[in-house]
Tab-separated table of C-alpha atoms and ligand atoms in Angstrom:
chain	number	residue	atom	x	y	z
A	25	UNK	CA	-209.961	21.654	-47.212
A	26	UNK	CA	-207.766	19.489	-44.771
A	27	UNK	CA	-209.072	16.233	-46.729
A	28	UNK	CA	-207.781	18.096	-49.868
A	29	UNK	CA	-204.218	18.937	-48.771
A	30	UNK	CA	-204.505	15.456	-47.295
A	31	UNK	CA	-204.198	14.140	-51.006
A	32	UNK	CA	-200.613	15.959	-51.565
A	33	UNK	CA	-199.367	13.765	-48.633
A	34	UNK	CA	-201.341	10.061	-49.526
A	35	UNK	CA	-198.473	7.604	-49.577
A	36	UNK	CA	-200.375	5.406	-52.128
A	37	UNK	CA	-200.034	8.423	-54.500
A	38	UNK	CA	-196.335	9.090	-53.891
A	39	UNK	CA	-195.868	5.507	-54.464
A	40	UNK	CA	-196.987	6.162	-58.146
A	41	UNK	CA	-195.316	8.790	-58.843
A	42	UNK	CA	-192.015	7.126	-57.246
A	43	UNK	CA	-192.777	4.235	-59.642
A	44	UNK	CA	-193.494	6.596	-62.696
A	45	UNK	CA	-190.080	8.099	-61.634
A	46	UNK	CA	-188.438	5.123	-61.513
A	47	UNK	CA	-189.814	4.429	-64.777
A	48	UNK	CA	-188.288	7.144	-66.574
A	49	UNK	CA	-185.201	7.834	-64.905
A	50	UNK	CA	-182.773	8.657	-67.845
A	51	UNK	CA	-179.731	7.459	-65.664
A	52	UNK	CA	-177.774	10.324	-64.939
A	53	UNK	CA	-179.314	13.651	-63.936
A	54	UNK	CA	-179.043	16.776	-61.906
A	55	UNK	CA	-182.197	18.164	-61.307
A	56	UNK	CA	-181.835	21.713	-59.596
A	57	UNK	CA	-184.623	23.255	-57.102
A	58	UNK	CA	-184.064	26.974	-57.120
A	59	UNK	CA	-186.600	27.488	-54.525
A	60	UNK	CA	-185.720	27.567	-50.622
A	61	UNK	CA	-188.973	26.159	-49.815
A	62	UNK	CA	-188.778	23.158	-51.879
A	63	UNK	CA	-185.565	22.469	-50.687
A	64	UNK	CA	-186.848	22.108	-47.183
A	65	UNK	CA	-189.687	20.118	-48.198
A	66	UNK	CA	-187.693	18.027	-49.998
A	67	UNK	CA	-185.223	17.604	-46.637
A	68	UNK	CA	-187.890	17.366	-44.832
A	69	UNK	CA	-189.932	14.435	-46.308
A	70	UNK	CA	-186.871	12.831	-47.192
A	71	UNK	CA	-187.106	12.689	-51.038
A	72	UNK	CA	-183.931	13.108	-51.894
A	73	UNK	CA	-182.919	9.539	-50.688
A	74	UNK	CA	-185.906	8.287	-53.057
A	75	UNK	CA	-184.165	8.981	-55.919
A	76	UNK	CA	-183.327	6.559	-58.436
A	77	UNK	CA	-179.511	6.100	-58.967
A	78	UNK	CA	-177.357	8.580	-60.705
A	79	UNK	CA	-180.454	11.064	-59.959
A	80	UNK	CA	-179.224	13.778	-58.055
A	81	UNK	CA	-181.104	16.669	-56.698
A	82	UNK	CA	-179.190	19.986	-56.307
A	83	UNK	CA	-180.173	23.210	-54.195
A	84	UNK	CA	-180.008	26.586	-55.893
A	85	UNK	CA	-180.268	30.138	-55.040
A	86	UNK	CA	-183.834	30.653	-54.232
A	87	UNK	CA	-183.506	31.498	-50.619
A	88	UNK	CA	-184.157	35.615	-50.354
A	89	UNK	CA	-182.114	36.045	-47.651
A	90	UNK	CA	-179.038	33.666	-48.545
A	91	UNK	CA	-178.477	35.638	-51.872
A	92	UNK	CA	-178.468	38.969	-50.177
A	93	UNK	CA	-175.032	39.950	-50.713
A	94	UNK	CA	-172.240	40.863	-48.229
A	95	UNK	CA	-172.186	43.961	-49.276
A	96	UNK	CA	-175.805	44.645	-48.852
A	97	UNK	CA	-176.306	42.967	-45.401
A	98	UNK	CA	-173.355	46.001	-44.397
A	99	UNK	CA	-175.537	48.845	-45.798
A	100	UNK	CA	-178.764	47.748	-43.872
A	101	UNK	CA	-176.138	47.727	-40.701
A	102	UNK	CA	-175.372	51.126	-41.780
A	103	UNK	CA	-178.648	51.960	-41.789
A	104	UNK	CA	-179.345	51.172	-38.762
A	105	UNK	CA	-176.456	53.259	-37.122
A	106	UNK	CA	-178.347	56.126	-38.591
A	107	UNK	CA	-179.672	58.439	-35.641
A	108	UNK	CA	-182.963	58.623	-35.215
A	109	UNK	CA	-183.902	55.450	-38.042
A	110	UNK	CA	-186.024	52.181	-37.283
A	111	UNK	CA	-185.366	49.309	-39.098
A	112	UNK	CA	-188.123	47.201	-40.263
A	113	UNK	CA	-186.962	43.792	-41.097
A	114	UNK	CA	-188.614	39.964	-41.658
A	115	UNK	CA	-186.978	38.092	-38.427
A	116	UNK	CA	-184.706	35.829	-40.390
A	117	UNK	CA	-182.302	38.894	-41.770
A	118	UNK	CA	-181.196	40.178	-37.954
A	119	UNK	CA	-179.135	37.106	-37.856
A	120	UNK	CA	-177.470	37.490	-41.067
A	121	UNK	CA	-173.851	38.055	-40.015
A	122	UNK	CA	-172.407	40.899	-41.889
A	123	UNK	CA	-168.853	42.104	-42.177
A	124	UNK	CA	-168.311	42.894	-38.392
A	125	UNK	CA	-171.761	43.065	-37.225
A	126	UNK	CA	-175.506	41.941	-37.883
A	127	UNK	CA	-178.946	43.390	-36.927
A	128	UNK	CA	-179.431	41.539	-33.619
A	129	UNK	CA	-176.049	42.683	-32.361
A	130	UNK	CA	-177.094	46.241	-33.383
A	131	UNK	CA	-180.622	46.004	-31.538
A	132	UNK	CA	-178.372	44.703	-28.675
A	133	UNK	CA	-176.348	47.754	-28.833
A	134	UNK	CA	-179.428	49.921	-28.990
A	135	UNK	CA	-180.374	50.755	-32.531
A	136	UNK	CA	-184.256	50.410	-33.086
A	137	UNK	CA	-184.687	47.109	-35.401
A	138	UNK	CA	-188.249	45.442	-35.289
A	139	UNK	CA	-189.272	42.463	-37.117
A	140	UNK	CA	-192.245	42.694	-39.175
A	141	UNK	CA	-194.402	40.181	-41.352
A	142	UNK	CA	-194.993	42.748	-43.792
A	143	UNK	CA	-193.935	45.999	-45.754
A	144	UNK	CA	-197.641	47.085	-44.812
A	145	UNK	CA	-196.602	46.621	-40.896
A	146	UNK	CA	-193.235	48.836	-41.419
A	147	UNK	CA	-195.415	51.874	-43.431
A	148	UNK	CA	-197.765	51.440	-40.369
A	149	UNK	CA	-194.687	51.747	-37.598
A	150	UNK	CA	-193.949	55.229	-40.098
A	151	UNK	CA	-197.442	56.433	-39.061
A	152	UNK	CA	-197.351	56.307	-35.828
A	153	UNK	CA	-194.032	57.866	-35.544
A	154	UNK	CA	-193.851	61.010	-37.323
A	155	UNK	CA	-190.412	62.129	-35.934
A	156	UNK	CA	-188.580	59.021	-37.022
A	157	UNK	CA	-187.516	57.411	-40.252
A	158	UNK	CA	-188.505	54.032	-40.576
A	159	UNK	CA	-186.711	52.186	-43.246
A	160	UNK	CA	-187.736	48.705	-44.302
A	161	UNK	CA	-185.519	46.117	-45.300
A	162	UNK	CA	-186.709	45.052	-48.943
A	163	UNK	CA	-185.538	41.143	-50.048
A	164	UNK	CA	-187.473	38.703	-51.531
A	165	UNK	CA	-188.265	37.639	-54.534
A	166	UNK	CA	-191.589	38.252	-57.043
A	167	UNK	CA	-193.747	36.778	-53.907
A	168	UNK	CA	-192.976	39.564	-51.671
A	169	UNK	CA	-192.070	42.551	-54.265
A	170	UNK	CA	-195.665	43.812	-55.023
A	171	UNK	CA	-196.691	43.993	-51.196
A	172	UNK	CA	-193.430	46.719	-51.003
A	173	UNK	CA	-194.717	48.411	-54.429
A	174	UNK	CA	-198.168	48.585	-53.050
A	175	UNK	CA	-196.712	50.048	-49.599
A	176	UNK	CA	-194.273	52.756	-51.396
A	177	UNK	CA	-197.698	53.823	-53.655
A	178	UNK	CA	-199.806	54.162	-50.365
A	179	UNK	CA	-196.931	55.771	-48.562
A	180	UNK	CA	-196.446	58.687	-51.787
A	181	UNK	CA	-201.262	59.047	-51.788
A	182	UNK	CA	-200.599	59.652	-47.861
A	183	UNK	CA	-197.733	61.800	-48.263
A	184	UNK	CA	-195.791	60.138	-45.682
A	185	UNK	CA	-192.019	61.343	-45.482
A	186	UNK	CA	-190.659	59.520	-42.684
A	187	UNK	CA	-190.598	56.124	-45.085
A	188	UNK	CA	-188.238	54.343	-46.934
A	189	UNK	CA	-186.892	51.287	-48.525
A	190	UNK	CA	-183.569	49.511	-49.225
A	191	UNK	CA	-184.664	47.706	-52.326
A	192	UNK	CA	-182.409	44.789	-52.406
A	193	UNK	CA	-185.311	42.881	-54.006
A	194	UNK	CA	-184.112	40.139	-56.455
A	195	UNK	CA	-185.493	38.189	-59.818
A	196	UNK	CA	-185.164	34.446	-60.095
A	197	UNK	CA	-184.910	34.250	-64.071
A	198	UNK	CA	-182.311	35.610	-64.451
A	199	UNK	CA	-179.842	34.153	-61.485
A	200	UNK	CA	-181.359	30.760	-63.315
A	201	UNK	CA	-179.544	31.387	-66.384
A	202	UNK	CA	-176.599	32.738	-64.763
A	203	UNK	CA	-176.580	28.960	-63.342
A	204	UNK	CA	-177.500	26.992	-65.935
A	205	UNK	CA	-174.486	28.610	-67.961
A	206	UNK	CA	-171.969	27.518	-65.160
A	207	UNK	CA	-169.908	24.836	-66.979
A	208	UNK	CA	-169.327	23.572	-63.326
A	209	UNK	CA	-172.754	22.063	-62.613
A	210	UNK	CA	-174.194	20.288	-65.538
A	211	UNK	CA	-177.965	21.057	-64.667
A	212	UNK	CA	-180.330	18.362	-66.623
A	213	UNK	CA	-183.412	20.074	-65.635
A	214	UNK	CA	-185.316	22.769	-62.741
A	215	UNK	CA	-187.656	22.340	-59.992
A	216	UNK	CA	-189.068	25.586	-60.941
A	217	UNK	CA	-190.425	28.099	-57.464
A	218	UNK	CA	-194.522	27.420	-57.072
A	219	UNK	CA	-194.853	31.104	-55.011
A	220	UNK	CA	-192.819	33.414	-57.141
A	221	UNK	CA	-194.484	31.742	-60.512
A	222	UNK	CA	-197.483	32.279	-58.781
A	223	UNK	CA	-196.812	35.906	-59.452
A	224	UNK	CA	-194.942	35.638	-62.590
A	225	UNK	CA	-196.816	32.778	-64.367
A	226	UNK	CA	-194.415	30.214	-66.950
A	227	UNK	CA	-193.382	32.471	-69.974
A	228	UNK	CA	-190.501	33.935	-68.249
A	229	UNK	CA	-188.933	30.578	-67.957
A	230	UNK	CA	-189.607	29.620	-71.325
A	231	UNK	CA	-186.033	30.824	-72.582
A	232	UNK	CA	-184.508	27.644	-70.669
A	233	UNK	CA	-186.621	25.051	-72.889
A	234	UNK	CA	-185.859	27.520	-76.215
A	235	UNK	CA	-182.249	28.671	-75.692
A	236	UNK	CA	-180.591	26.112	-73.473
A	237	UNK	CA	-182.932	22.992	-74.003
A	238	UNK	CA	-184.139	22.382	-69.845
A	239	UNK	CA	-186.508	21.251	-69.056
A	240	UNK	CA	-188.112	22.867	-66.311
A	241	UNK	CA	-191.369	22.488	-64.289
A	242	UNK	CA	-192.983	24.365	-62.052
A	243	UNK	CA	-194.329	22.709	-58.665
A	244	UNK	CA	-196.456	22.768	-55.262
A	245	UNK	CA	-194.489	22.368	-51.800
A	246	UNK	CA	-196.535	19.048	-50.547
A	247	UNK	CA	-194.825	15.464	-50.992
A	248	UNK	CA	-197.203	14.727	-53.339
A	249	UNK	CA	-196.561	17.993	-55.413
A	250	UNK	CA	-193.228	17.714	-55.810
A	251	UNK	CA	-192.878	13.935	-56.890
A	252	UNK	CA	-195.666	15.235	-59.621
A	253	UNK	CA	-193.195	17.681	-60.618
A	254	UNK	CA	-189.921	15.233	-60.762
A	255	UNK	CA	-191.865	12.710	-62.515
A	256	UNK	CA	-192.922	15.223	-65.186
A	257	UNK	CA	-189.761	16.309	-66.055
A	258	UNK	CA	-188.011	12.512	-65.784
A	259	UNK	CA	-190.891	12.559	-68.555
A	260	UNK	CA	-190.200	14.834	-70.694
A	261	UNK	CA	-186.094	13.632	-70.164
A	262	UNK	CA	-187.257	10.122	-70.857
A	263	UNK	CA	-188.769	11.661	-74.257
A	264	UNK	CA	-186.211	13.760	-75.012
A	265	UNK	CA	-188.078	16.656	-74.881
A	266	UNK	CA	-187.569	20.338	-72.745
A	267	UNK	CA	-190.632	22.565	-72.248
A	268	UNK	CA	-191.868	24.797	-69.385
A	269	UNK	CA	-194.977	22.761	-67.436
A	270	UNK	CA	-197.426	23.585	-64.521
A	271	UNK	CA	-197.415	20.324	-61.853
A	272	UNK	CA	-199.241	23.368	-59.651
A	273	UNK	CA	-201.853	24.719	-61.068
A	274	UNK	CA	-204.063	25.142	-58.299
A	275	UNK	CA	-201.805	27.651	-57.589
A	276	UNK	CA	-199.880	28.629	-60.944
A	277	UNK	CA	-201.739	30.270	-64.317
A	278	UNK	CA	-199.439	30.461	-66.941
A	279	UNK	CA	-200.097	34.426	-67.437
A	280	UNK	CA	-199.619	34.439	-63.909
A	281	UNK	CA	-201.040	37.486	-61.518
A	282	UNK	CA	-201.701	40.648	-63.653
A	283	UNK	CA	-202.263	42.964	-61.185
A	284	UNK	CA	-199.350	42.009	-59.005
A	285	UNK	CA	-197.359	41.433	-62.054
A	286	UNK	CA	-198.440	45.304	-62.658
A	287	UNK	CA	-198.009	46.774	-58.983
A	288	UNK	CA	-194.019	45.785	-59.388
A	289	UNK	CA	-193.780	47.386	-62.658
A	290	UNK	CA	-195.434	50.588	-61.607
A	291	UNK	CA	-193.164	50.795	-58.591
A	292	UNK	CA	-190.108	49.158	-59.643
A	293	UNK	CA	-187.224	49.086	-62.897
A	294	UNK	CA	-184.821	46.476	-63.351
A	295	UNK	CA	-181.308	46.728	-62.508
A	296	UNK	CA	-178.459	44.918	-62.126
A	297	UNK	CA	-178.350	43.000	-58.952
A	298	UNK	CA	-175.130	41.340	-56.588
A	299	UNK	CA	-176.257	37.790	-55.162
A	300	UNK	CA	-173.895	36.255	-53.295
A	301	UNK	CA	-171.958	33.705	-55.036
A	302	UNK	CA	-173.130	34.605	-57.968
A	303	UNK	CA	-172.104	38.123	-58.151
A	304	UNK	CA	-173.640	41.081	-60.631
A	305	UNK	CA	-176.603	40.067	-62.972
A	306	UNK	CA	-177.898	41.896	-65.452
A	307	UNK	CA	-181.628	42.843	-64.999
A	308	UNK	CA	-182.239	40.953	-62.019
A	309	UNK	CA	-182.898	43.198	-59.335
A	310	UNK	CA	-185.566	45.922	-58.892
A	311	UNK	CA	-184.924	49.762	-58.283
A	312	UNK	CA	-187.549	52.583	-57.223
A	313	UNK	CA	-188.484	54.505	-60.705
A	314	UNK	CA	-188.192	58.028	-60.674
A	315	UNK	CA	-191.838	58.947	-59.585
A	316	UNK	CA	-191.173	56.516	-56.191
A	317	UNK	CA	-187.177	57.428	-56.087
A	318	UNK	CA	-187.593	59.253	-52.738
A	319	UNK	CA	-188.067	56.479	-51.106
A	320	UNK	CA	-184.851	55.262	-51.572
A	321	UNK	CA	-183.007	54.894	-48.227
A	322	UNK	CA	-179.731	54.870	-49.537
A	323	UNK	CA	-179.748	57.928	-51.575
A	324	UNK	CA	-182.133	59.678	-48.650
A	325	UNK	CA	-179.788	58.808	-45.365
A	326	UNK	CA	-176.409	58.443	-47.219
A	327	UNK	CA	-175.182	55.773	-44.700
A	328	UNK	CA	-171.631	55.274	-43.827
A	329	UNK	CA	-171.074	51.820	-45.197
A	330	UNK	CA	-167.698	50.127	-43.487
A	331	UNK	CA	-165.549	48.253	-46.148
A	332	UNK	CA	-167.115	44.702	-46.888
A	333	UNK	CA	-165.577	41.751	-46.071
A	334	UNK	CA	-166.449	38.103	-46.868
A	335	UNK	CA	-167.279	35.362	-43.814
A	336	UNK	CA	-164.208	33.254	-43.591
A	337	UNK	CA	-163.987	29.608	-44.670
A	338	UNK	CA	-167.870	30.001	-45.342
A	339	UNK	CA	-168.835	28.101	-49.035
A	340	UNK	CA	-172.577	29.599	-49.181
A	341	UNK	CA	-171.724	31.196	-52.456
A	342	UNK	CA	-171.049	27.163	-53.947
A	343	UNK	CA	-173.718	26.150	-51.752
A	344	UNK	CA	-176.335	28.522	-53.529
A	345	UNK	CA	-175.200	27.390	-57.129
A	346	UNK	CA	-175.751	23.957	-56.638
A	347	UNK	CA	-171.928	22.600	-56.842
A	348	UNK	CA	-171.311	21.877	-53.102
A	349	UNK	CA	-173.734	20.045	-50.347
A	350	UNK	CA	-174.093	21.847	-47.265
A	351	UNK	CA	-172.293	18.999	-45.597
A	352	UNK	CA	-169.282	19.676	-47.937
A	353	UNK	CA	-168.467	22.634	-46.142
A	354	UNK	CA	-165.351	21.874	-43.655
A	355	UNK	CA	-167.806	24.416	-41.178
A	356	UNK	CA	-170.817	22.389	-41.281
A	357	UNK	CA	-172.101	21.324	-37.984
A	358	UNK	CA	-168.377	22.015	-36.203
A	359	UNK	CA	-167.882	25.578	-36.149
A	360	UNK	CA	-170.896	26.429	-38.036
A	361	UNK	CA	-174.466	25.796	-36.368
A	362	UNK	CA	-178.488	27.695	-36.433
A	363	UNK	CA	-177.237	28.839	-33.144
A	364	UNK	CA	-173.765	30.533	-33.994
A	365	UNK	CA	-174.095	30.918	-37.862
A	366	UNK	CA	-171.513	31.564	-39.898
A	367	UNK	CA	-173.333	32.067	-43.168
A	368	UNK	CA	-176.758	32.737	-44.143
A	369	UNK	CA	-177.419	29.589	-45.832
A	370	UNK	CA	-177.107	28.323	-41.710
A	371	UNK	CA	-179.165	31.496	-40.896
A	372	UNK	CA	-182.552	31.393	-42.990
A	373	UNK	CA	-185.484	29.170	-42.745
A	374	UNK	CA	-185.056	28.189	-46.301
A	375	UNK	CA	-181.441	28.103	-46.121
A	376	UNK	CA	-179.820	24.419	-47.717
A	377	UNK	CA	-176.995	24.656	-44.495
A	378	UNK	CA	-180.323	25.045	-42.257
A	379	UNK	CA	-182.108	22.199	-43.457
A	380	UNK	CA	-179.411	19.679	-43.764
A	381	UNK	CA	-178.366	20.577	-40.084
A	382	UNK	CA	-182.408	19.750	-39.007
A	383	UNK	CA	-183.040	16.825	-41.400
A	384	UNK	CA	-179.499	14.783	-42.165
B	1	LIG	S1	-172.212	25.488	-43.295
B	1	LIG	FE1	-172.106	27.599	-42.587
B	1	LIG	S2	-170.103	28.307	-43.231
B	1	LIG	FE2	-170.593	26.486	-44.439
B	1	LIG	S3	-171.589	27.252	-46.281
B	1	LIG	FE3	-173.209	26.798	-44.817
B	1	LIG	S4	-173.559	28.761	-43.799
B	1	LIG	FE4	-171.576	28.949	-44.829
């Protein structure tokens, strides 16, 4: 296995693909990674300085927790206020600053958050105390979706009561388009996500190639990977041509996972969804259906929500849509660090801020 991924990093193979790159390079181009993940590899094994002239590789929104709105960051603080509630959270969220507060200063003021690595970890905290709600902070994309549909179907067989989630769970299709229609960036072609396509296979990209003529293709996180990727679509660039391809297909079938794909649609209905920076999109969130709507943890705990207002001076919202470099903003580095975060771009693993403070 370790000889395998070994391959993905062989600097004789990235040479290739550099020179096949090289190659093809169609002058000017913005090619746009819309996965957090591949932004960091890409920071971190210093592609982006490999490109060929005029070649420029932009970040998008595929961070979860960057695109989580404002105004949603403010509810789960609301949440959290709630008497008697535990908040279940992945780590990176508590530091999200909100409005006038953020999950870390609430657990410092005594409210019950606890980081988990899973939805299955929050419906197990809900077991073992009867008495108390336990409400689990839902972001994430298609990668982390089913494991919350298959907790909120275990948590209705059991009966459990004292469970909930705040779906603010989002769909990367459709903030792609909302993107790629921006006159502002001029996006030749995607870097599309590796995990969530795991999930959701290539036909729901394919609109890009038919209706706006992008290329797009889908990639691995390794060196390796994603210089396969870049070279396919300076390809299919070079040729003139736009169609959805696999550079990952030990990981990516084109149907994608079936039973996952199914777990989220028993669960879950599309709604519109606010990212930050991008605002409301159509169809591009996830809500509880009907059957599962009691586990909503808005409509169950009606939390006082305090009146949202926007981090000042911070540019995540330009950051996420690809028109601004995290070094662009007049915060970066000064006022703005992973220590005292302004924004969440600063805040999250896979934030662009975050990984061009470690790696530039
Ligand atoms: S550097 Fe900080 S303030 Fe500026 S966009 Fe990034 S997170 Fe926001």
């Amino acid at each position: 296995m370790e000889e395998e991924l070994a391959r993905f990093k062989d600097p004789v193979l990235a040479r290739r693909m550099l020179d096949a790159i090289a190659a093809f390079s169609p002058g000017e181009a913005v090619l746009m990674e819309v996965c957090g993940t591949h932004t960091v590899s890409i920071a971190r094994s210093g592609i982006r300085d490999l490109m060929p002239a005029g070649v420029r590789l932009a970040s998008g929104p595929g961070c979860p927790v960057c695109v989580t709105s404002n105004s949603d960051i403010d509810t789960v603080i609301a949440l959290a206020r709630v008497p008697e509630v535990i908040i279940a959270t992945f780590g990176d969220m508590t530091r999200v600053p909100g409005s006038t507060s953020s999950l870390l200063k609430e657990q410092a003021d005594g409210r019950d958050i606890r980081i988990v690595y899973s939805p299955l970890d929050a419906l197990r905290i809900a077991q073992d105390n009867p008495g108390r709600e336990v409400v689990f902070v839902g972001v994430g994309f298609e990668t982390t979706t089913p494991l919350v549909a298959i907790a909120v179907k275990r948590a209705l067989e059991e009966g459990l009561e004292n469970f909930s989630v705040f779906a603010a769970h989002k769909n990367m299709p459709g903030a792609i388009e909302a993107i790629i229609a921006d006159p502002k960036l001029k996006v030749s072609a995607l870097i599309l996500p590796g995990h969530v396509s795991t999930i959701i296979g290539a036909e729901p990209y394919r609109f890009l190639a038919e209706k706006y003529g992008i290329p797009g293709v889908i990639t691995g996180f390794e060196p390796v990977d994603m210089l396969q990727g870049i070279a396919m679509i300076m390809r299919q660039l070079h040729e003139g041509r736009a169609a959805i391809e696999i550079a990952y297909a030990r990981g990516v079938m084109p149907e994608g996972n079936p039973v996952a794909k199914a777990a989220i649609d028993e669960v879950f209905d599309t709604c519109t969804a606010t990212w930050r920076g991008l605002g409301p999109i159509e169809g591009s969130g996830y809500r509880l259906r009907e059957r599962y709507a009691g586990f909503d943890a808005v409509s169950k705990l009606r939390p006082q929500v305090e009146q949202t207002r926007e981090p000042k001076g911070c540019r995540c919202g330009d950051i996420l849509r690809g028109i601004m470099r995290p070094d662009e903003c007049p915060l970066f580095r000064r006022v703005c660090t992973p220590e005292n975060p302004v924004g969440p771009c600063m805040v999250s693993s896979e934030g662009s801020c975050a990984a061009y403070f470690r790696y530039y």
